[in-house]
Coordinates of C-alpha atoms in Angstrom, one line a residue:
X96 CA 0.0 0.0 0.0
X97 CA 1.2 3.1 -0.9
X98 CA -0.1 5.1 2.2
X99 CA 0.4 4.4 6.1
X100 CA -1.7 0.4 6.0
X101 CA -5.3 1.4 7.4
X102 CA -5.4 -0.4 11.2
X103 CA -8.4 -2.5 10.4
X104 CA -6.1 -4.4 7.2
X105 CA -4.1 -6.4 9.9
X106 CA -6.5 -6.3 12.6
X107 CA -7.9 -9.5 14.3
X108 CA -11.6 -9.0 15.6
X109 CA -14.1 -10.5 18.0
X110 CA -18.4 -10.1 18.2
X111 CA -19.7 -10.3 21.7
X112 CA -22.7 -9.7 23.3
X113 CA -22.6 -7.3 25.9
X114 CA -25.4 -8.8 27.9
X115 CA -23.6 -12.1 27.5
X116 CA -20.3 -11.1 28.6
X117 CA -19.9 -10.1 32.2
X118 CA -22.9 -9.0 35.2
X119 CA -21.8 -6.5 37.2
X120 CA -24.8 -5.9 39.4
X121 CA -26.1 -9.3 39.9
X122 CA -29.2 -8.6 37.7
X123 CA -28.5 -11.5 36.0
X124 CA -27.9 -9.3 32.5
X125 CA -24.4 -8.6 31.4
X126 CA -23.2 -5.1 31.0
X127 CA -20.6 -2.2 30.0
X128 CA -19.0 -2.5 33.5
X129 CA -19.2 -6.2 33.3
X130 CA -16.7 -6.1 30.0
X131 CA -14.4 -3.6 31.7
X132 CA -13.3 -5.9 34.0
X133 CA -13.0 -8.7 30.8
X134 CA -11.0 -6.4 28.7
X135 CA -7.7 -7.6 29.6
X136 CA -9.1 -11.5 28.7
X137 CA -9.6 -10.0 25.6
X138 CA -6.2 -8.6 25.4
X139 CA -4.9 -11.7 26.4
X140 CA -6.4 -13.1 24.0
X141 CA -4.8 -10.8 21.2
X142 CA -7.8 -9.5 19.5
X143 CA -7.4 -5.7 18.4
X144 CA -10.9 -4.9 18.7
X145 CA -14.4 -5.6 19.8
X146 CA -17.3 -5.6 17.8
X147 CA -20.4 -4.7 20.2
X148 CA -23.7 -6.7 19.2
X149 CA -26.3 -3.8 19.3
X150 CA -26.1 -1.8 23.0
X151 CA -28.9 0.8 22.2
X152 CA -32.3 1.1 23.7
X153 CA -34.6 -2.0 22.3
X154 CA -38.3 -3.9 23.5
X155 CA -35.7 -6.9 22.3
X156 CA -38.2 -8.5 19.9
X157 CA -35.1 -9.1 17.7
X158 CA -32.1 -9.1 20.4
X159 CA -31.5 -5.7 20.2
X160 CA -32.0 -4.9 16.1
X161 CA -35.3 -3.7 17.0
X162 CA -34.0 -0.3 18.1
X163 CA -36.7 2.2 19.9
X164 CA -33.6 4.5 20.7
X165 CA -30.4 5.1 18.3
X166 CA -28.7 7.9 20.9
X167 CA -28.5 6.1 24.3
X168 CA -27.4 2.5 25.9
X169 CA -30.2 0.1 26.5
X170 CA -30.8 0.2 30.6
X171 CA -29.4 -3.1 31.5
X172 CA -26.4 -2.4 29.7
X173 CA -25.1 1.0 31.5
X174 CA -25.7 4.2 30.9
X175 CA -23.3 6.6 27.8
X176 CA -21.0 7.1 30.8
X177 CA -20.3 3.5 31.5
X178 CA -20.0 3.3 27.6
X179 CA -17.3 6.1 27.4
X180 CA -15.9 4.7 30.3
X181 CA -15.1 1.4 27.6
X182 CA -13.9 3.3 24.9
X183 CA -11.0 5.0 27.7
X184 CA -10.5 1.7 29.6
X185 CA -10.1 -0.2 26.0
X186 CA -8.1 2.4 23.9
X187 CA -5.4 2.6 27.2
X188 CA -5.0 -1.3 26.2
X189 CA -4.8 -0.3 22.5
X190 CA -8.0 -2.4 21.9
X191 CA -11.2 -0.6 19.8
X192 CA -14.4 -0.6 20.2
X193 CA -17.2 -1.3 16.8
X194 CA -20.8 -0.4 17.5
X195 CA -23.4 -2.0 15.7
X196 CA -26.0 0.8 14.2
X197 CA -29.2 -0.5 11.8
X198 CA -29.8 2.2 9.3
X199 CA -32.7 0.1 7.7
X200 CA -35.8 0.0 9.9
X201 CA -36.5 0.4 13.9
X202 CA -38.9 -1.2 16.6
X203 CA -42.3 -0.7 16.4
X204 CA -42.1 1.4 19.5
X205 CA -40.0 4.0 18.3
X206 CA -41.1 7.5 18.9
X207 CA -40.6 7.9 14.8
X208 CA -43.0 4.9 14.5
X209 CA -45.2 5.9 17.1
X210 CA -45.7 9.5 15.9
X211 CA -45.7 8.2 12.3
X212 CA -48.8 5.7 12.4
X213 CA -51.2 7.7 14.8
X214 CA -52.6 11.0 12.7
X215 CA -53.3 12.4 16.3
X216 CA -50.0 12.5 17.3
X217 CA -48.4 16.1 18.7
X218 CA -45.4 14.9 15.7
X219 CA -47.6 12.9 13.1
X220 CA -46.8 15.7 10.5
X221 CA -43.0 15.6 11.0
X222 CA -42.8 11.8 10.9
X223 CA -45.6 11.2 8.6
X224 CA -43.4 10.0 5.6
X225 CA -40.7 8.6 8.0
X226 CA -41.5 5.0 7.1
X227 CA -42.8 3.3 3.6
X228 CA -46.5 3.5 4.0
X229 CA -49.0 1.8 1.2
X230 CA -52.9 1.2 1.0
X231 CA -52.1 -1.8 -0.6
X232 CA -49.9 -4.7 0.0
X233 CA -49.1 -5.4 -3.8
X234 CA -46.6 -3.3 -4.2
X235 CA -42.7 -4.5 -4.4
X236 CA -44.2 -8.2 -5.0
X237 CA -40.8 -9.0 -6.2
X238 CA -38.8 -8.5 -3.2
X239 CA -38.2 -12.0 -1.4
X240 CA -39.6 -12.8 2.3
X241 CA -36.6 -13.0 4.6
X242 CA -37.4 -14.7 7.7
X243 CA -39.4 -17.4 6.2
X244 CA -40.2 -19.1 9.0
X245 CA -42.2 -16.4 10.8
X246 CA -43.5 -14.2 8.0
X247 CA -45.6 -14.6 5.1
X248 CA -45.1 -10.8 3.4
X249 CA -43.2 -7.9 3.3
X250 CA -46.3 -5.9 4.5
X251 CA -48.5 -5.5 7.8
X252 CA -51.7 -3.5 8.2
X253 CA -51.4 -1.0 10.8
X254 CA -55.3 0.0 12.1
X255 CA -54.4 3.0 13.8
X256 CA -53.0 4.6 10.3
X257 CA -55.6 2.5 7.8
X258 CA -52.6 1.6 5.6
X259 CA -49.8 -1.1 5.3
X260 CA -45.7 -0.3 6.5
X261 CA -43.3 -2.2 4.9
X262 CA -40.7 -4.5 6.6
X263 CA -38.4 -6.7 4.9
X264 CA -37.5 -8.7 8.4
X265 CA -39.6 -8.9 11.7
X266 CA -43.4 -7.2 11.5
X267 CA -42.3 -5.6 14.7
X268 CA -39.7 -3.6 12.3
X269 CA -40.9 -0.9 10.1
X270 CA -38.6 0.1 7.8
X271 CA -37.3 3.3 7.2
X272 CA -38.0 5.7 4.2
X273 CA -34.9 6.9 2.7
X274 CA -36.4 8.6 0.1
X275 CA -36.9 11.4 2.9
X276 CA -33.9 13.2 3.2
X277 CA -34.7 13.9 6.8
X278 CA -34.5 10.3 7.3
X279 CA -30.9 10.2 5.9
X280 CA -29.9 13.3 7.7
X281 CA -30.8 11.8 10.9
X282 CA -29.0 8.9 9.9
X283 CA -26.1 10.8 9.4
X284 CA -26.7 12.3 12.8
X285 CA -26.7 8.9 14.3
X286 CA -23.1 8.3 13.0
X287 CA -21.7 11.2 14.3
X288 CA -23.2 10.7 17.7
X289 CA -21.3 7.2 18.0
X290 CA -18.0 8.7 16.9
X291 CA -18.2 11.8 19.2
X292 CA -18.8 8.7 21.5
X293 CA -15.5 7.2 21.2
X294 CA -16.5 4.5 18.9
X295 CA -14.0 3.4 16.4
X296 CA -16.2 1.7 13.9
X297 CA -19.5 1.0 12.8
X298 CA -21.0 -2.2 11.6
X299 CA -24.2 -1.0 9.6
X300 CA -26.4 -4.0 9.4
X301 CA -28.7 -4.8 6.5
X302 CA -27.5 -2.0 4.2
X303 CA -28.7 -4.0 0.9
X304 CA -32.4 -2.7 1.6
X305 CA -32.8 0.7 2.5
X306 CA -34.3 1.9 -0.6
X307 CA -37.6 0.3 -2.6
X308 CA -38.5 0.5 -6.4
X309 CA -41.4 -0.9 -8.5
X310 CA -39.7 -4.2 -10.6
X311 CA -37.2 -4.7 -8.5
X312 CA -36.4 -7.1 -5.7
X313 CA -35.4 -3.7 -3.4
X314 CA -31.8 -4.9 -3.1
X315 CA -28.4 -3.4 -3.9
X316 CA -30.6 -0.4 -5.9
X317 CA -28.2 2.6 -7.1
X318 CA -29.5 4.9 -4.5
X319 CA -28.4 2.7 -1.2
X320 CA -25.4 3.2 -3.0
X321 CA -25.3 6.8 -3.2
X322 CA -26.3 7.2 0.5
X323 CA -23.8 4.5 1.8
X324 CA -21.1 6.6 -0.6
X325 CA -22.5 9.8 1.4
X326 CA -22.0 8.3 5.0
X327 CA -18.7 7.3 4.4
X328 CA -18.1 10.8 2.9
X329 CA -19.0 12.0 5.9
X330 CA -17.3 9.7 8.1
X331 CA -13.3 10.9 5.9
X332 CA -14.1 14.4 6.7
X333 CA -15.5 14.1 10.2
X334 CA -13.3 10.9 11.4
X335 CA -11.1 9.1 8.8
X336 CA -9.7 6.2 11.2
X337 CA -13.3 5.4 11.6
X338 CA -14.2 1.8 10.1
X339 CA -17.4 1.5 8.2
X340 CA -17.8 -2.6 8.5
X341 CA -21.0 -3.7 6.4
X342 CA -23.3 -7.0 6.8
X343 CA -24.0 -7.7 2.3
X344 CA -25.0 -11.3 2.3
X345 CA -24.3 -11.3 -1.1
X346 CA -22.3 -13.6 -3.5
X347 CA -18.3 -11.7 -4.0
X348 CA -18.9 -10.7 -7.4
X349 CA -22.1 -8.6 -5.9
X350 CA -20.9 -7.7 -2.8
X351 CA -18.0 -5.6 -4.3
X352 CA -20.5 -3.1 -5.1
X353 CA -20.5 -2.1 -1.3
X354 CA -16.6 -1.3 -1.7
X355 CA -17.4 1.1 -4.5
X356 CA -14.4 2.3 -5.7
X357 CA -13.1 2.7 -2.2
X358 CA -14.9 5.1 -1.6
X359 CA -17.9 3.4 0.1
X360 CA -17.4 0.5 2.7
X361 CA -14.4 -0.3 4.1
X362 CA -15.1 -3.8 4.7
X363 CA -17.5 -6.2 3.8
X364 CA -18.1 -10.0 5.1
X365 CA -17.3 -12.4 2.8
X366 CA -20.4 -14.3 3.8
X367 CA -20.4 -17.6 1.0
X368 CA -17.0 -18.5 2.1
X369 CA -17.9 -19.5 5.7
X370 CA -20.0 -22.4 4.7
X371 CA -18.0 -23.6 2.0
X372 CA -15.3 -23.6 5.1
X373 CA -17.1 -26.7 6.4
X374 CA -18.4 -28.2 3.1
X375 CA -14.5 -28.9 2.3
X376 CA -14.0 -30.2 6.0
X377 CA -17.1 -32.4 5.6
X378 CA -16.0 -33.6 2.3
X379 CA -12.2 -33.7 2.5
X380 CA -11.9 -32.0 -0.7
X381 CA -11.1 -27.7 -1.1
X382 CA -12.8 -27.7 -4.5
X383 CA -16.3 -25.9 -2.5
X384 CA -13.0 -22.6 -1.3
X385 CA -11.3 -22.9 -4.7
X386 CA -14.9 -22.1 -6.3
X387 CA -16.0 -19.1 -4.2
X388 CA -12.2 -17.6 -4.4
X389 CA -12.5 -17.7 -8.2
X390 CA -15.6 -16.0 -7.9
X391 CA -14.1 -13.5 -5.5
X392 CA -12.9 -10.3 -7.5
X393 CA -10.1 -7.6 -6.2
X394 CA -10.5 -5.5 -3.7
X395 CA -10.5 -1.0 -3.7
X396 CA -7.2 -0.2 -2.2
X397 CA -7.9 0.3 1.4
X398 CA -10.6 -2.2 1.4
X399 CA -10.7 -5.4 3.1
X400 CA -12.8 -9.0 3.6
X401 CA -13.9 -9.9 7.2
X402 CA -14.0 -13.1 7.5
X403 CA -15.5 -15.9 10.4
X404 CA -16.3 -18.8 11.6
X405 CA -19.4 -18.8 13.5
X406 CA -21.2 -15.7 14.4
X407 CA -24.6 -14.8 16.7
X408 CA -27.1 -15.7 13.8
X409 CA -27.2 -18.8 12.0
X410 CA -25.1 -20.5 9.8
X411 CA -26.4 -18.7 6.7
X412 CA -27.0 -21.3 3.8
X413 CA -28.4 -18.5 1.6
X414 CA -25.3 -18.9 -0.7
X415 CA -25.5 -22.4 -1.3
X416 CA -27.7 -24.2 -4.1
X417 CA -30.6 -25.5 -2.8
X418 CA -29.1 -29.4 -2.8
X419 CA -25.8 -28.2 -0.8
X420 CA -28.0 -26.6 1.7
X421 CA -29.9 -30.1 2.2
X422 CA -26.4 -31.6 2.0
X423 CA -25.0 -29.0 4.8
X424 CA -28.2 -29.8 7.3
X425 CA -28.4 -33.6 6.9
X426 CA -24.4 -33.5 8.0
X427 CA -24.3 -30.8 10.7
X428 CA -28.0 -29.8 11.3
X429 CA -29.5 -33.8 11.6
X430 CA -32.1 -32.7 14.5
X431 CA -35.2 -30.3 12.0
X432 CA -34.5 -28.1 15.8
X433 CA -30.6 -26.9 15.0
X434 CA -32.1 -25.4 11.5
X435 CA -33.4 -21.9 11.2
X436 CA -34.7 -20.3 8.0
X437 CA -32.5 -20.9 5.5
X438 CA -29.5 -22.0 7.8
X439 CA -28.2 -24.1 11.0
X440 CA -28.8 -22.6 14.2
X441 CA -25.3 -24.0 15.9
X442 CA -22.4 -23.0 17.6
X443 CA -18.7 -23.9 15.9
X444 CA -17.7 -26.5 18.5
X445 CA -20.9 -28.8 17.9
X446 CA -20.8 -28.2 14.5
X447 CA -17.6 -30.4 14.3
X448 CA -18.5 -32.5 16.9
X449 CA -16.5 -31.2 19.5
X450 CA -13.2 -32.0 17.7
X451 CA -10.3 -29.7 18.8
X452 CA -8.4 -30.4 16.0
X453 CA -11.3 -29.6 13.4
X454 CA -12.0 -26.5 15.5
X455 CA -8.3 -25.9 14.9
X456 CA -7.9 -26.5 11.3
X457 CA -11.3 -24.1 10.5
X458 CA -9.0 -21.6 13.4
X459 CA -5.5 -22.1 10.6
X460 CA -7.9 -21.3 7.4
X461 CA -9.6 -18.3 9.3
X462 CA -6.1 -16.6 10.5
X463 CA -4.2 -17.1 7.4
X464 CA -6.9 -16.6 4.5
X465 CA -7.8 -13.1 2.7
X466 CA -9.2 -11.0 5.0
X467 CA -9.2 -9.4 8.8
X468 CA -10.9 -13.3 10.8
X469 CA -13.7 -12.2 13.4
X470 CA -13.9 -14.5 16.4
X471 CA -17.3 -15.0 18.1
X472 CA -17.3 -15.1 21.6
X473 CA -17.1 -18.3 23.7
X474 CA -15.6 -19.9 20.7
X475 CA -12.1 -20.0 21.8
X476 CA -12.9 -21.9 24.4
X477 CA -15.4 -24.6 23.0
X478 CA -18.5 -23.1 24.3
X479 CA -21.5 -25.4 23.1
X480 CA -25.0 -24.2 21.8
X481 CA -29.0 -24.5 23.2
X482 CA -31.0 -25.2 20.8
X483 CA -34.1 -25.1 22.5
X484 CA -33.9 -21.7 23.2
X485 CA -36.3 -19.1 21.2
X486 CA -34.9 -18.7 17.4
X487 CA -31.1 -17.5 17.8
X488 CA -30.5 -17.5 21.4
X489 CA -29.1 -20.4 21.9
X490 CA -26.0 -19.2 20.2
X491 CA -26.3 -16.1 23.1
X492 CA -25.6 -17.8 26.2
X493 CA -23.4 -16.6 28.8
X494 CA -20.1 -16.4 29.0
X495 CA -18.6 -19.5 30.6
X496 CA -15.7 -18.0 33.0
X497 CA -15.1 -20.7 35.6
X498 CA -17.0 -23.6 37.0
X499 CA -18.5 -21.4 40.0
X500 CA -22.7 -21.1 40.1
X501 CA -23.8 -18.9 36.9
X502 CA -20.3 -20.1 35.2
X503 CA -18.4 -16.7 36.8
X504 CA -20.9 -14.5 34.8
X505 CA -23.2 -13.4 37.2
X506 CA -23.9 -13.5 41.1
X507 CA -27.8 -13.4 40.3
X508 CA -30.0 -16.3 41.3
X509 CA -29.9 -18.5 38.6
X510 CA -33.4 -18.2 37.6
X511 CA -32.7 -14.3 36.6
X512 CA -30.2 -14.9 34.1
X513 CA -31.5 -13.6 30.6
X514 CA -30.7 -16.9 29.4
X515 CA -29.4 -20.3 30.9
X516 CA -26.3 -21.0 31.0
X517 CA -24.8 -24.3 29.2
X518 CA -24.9 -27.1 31.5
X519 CA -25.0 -30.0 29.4
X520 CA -22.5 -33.0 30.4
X521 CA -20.3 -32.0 27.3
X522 CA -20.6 -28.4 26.7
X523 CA -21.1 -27.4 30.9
X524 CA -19.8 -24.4 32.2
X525 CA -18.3 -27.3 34.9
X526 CA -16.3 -28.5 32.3
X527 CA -15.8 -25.9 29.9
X528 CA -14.7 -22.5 30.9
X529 CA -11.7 -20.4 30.5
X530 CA -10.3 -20.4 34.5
X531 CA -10.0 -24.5 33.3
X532 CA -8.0 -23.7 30.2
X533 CA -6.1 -20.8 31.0
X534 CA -4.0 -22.8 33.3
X535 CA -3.1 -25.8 30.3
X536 CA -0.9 -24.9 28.1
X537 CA -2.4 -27.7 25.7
X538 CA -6.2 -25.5 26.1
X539 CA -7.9 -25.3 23.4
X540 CA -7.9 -21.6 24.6
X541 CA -4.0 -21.4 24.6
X542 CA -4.1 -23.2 21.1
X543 CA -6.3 -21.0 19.4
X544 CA -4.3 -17.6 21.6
X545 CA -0.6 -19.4 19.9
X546 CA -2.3 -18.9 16.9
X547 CA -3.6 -15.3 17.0
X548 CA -0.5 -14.5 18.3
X549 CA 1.5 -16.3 15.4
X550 CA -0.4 -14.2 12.3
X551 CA 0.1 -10.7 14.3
X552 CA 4.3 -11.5 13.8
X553 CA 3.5 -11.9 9.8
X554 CA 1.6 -9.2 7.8
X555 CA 1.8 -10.8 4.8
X556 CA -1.7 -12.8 6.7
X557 CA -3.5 -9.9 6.5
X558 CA -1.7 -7.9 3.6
X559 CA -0.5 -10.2 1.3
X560 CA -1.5 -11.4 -1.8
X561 CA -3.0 -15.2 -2.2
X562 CA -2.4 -17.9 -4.9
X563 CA -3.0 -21.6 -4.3
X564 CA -0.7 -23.9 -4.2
X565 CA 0.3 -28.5 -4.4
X566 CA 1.5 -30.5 -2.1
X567 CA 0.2 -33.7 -2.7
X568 CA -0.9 -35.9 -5.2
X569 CA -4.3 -36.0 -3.3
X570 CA -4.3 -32.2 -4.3
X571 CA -8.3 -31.6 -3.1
X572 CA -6.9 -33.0 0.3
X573 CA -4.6 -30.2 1.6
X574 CA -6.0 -26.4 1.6
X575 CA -2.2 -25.1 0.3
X576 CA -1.7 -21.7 -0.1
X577 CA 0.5 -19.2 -0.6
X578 CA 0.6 -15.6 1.3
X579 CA 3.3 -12.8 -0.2
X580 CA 3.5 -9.3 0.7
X581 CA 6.8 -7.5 0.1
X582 CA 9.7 -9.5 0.0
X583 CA 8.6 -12.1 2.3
X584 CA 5.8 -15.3 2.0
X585 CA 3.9 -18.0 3.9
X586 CA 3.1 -20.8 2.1
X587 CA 0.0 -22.6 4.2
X588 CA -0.9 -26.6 4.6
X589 CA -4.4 -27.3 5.9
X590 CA -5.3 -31.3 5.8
X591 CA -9.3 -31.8 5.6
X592 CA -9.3 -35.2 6.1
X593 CA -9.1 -37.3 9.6
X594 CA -5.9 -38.8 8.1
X595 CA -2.6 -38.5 7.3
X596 CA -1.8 -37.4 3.7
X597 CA 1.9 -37.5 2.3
X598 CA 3.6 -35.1 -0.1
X599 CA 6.1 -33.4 -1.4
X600 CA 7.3 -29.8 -0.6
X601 CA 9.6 -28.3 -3.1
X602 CA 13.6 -27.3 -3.1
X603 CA 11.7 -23.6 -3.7
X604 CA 13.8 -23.0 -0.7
X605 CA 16.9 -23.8 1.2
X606 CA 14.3 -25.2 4.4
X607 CA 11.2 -24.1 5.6
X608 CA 10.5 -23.3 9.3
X609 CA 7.4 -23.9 10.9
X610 CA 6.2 -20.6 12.2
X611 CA 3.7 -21.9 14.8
X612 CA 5.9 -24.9 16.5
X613 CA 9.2 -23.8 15.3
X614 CA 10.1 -27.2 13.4
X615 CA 12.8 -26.5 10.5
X616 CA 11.1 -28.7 7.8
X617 CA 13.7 -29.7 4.9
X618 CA 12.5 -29.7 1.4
X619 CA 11.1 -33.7 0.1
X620 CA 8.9 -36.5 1.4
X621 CA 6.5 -34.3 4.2
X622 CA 3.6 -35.8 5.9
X623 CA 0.5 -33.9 7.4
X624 CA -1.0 -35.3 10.4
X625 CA -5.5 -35.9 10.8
X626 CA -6.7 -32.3 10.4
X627 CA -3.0 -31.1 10.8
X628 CA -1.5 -28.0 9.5
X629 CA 1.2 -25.9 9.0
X630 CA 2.3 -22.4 8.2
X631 CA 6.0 -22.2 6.4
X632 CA 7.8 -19.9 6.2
X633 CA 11.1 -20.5 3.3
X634 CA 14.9 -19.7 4.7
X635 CA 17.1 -18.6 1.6
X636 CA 14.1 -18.4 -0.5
X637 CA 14.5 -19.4 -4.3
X638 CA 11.0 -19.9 -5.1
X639 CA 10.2 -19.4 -9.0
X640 CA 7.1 -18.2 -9.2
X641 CA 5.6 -21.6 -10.2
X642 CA 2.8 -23.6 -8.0
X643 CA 4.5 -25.6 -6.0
X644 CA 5.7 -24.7 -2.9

C-alpha cells in the first residue's frame, strides 16, 4: 500500500454480546461495566478490537435490532458514561471498540414509529413519511420474504393509520423511508453521535435494503449506494480512522458493489465462504474454497474482507444451491431443531463434533486466508450451543468464566439470568470454561491464543496477496496456499481429512520453518497429520514463481 496500512487491514476482531459477557450488578444481565473488567481477557487473548452486538435502547423482539432509541445505551447495559468509560479503559489497552447501528428500519415502538402511524399524534406531520406506507400490499411483490419461518409478506396493516408499513424482516420492524432526506440526515446524525462517542467503527447491518423501487427485488438499488457513498463521505471528513464494516450477504462478485471504488465501505463480510469452510472439511476435498475464491474479485485499495467462523445468527446457507443446503443440514444440522430459516442454528464447536483439531484446522484457514478473521465469543474456548432456546438464542448464552454457580458471569439467582447458562455434560460451564483452560498450556484456549499470536508476527496474513498452491498428489486434500507481501511469504498446509496425507514440498527454498511450533522442515517427502497444518515460512528463499511450494 502506498499510504500508512489502514489499522483494520491487519487487525484481528471479536463479536460479543454485551449482555452475555460479564454481570456486574447481579441482575443476571451482562453489562458495559461487566466487559471492563474482561477487557484484559480480551487482550490476552490478542484480538485488536471488539465488535459490540447492538447496545442501544430495544423492546428486544429481535435481540436488540429492534432499536426504539439510536442515541442512548439500552438500561441493563449502563448508561453513555459506562459506555465512554469502555472506549477509555479499551483504547489505554490499544483495543477498539465497533458499535453496531441498523440504518434500515427500527422497533415498532420507536417514537418515529409511534408519531408516524397515529394522525393524532403532537409529531404525526414531521414523521408522517418517515416509514414506507401503502394502502395496498401489492406493491414491491418481487422482493423476497426474509425470515421465512415467521413471516408470510413484506407488508402488515397498521389500524391506527388505515394503511400497510413495509418490513423486509420482523413485523415488529418498520422500515425506514430513505427517500426522505430527513430520514438520511438523521441517519447521518446517528453516525456522528457514535464517533463523538469514542466508537472506532460501525457495523451497519442490512445495508442492501434501505431503498424500494417498483420491478425490482429492493436490493443493492443505485441509490443505497449513493447514500452509503454519502455516509462514508462524511465519516473521511469528520473521522477518517473510523471503520465503516457492512453486513452484504451477497455472493463476491455482488458484494464488491458495497466497496465502491473505495470510496464506500471499508469492509465487507465475505459471507459464502464461511460455509463452504465446512463443506470442504465435511467432504475432505477444497474444490467448495477454490470455487468461491474464483468467484471473488479484487479489492478498492484500502478495502478489506472480514472473515469468520461462526457468528450470533445462524449459519447462513443463503449462498449455497438448494441441494448443498440439504447436503450442509443432513451432515451438521441432523435434529429439524438446530435449522433456522435458511440455515443451522449452531455453535462452531458442535458443529464439528467437538473435535479440537477440526475446530483448529477451520482456526489455521480463518487466520491465514484473505481478509481481517472475526472470532465470536465463547468460541475459543469450545462453548456449546441450546438449541431449545427461542430462534437465535441459543448461540447467546453466557459467558462461561469458571466452573462457580452462573459459570463466573453473574452472582444473580440463577433463575434471573437472561438466558441459561450451558450445563449440558459435554458443553457445561463445569467443564468448559476459560479459568480451566487458562492454566493448560495444551487449552484449546492457549491453542487458538498461539495462533492469534502467530499471524500478528506476519503481515503478509493480512496484507499479502493469495495464490494456491500443491502439495500432494491428493491435491483436493490439503488447503495449500500461498501468502506474499513485500519481500517475504507463507506458504500454508491445511489437511481436511481425519488422516494423514503424504507429499512433497519443493527445493523452492533452502528449508522451511514452521512458524507456529518452530520445526525446521527440509524440502522432500513431508507428511501432514489428521486435520494437521502448518504455516512455512522459506529460509534462503529461491521460489520461481511456479505452483509448487
Amino acid at each position: 500500500m502506498t499510504q500508512k496500512t489502514p489499522w483494520y487491514i491487519d487487525a484481528v476482531f471479536i463479536e460479543l454480546n454485551t449482555r452475555a459477557y460479564q454481570d456486574s450488578n447481579g441482575d443476571g444481565w451482562g453489562d458495559l461495566p461487566g466487559l471492563i473488567t474482561r477487557l484484559d481477557y480480551l487482550k490476552n487473548l490478542g484480538v485488536d478490537a471488539i465488535w459490540l452486538l447492538p447496545i442501544m435502547p430495544s423492546p428486544l423482539r429481535d435481540d436488540g435490532y429492534d432499536v426504539s432509541d439510536f442515541c442512548d445505551i439500552f438500561p441493563a447495559y449502563g448508561t453513555m458514561d459506562d459506555f465512554r468509560t469502555l472506549v477509555r479503559e479499551a483504547h489505554k489497552r490499544e483495543l477498539r471498540i465497533i458499535v453496531e447501528i441498523i440504518p434500515n428500519h427500527t422497533s415498532d415502538q420507536h417514537p418515529w414509529f409511534l408519531a408516524s402511524r397515529d394522525p393524532n399524534h403532537p409529531d404525526h406531520a414531521k414523521y408522517h413519511d418517515w416509514y414506507v406506507w401503502s394502502d395496498t400490499d401489492q406493491k414491491y411483490t418481487d422482493a423476497r420474504i426474509i425470515f421465512t419461518d415467521t413471516e408470510t409478506s413484506n407488508w402488515t396493516f397498521d389500524a391506527l393509520r388505515g394503511q400497510y408499513f413495509w418490513h423486509r424482516f420482523y413485523s415488529s420492524q418498520p422500515d425506514l423511508n430513505y427517500d426522505n432526506q430527513e430520514v438520511q440526515q438523521a441517519m447521518l446524525d446517528i453516525v456522528k453521535f457514535w464517533i463523538d462517542a469514542g466508537a472506532d467503527g460501525l457495523r451497519v447491518d442490512a445495508p442492501p435494503y434501505l431503498f424500494e423501487r417498483e420491478g425490482t427485488n429492493c436490493e443493492n438499488l443505485p441509490e443505497t449506494h449513493a447514500f452509503l457513498k454519502r455516509m462514508r463521505k462524511l465519516i473521511d471528513e469528520y473521522s477518517p480512522d473510523t471503520l465503516l464494516l457492512s453486513e452484504a450477504n451477497m455472493w463476491p462478485e455482488e458484494v464488491i458493489e458495497y466497496f465502491g471504488s473505495g470510496d464506500e465501505m471499508h469492509m465487507n463480510f465475505h459471507f459464502p465462504l464461511m460455509p463452504r469452510l465446512y463443506m470442504a472439511l465435511a467432504k475432505g476435498d477444497r474444490t467448495p474454497i477454490e470455487e468461491i475464491f474464483a468467484r471473488t474479485p479484487e479489492l478498492p485499495e484500502g478495502c478489506q474482507w472480514g472473515t469468520f467462523l461462526r457468528c450470533h445468527d445462524e449459519l447462513t446457507l443463503e449462498m449455497v444451491t438448494p441441494e448443498e443446503r440439504k447436503w450442509m443440514w443432513e451432515t451438521y444440522a441432523p435434529d429439524p431443531k438446530q435449522r433456522i430459516n435458511q440455515g443451522i442454528r449452531r455453535r462452531l464447536a458442535p458443529l464439528v463434533g467437538n473435535d479440537p483439531r477440526r475446530i483448529l484446522l477451520l482456526h489455521s484457514m480463518l487466520l491465514t486466508m484473505v481478509g481481517s478473521p472475526f472470532l465470536y465469543y465463547g468460541d475459543e474456548i469450545g462453548m456449546g450451543d441450546n438449541v431449545d432456546l427461542f430462534d437465535r438464542n441459543g448461540l447467546r448464552t453466557p459467558m462461561q468464566w469458571d466452573n462457580s454457580p452462573n459459570a463466573g458471569f453473574s452472582e444473580a439467582p440463577a433463575e434471573r439470568l437472561y438466558a441459561p447458562v450451558i450445563s449440558d455434560p459435554v458443553y457445561g460451564f463445569q467443564k468448559v470454561n476459560v479459568a480451566t483452560q487458562e492454566n493448560d498450556p495444551h487449552s484449546l484456549l492457549n491453542q487458538v491464543r498461539h495462533l492469534i499470536a502467530v499471524r500478528k508476527q506476519y503481515p503478509a496474513f493480512g496484507r499479502g496477496d493469495f495464490s494456491w498452491r500443491s502439495f500432494s498428489f491428493e491435491s483436493k486434500a490439503v488447503v495449500a496456499y500461498q501468502r506474499k507481501w513485500q519481500n517475504s511469504r507463507i506458504v500454508v498446509l491445511n489437511n481436511l481429512r481425519n488422516v494423514p496425507v503424504k507429499g512433497w514440498i519443493s527445493e523452492t527454498a533452502e528449508k522451511f520453518i514452521d512458524v507456529l511450533s518452530g520445526e525446521t522442515i527440509l524440502p522432500g517427502d513431508y507428511t501432514l497429520e489428521p486435520y494437521g497444518f502448518v504455516w512455512l515460512l522459506p529460509v534462503n528463499d529461491n521460489q520461481d514463481g511456479k505452483e509448487n511450494l
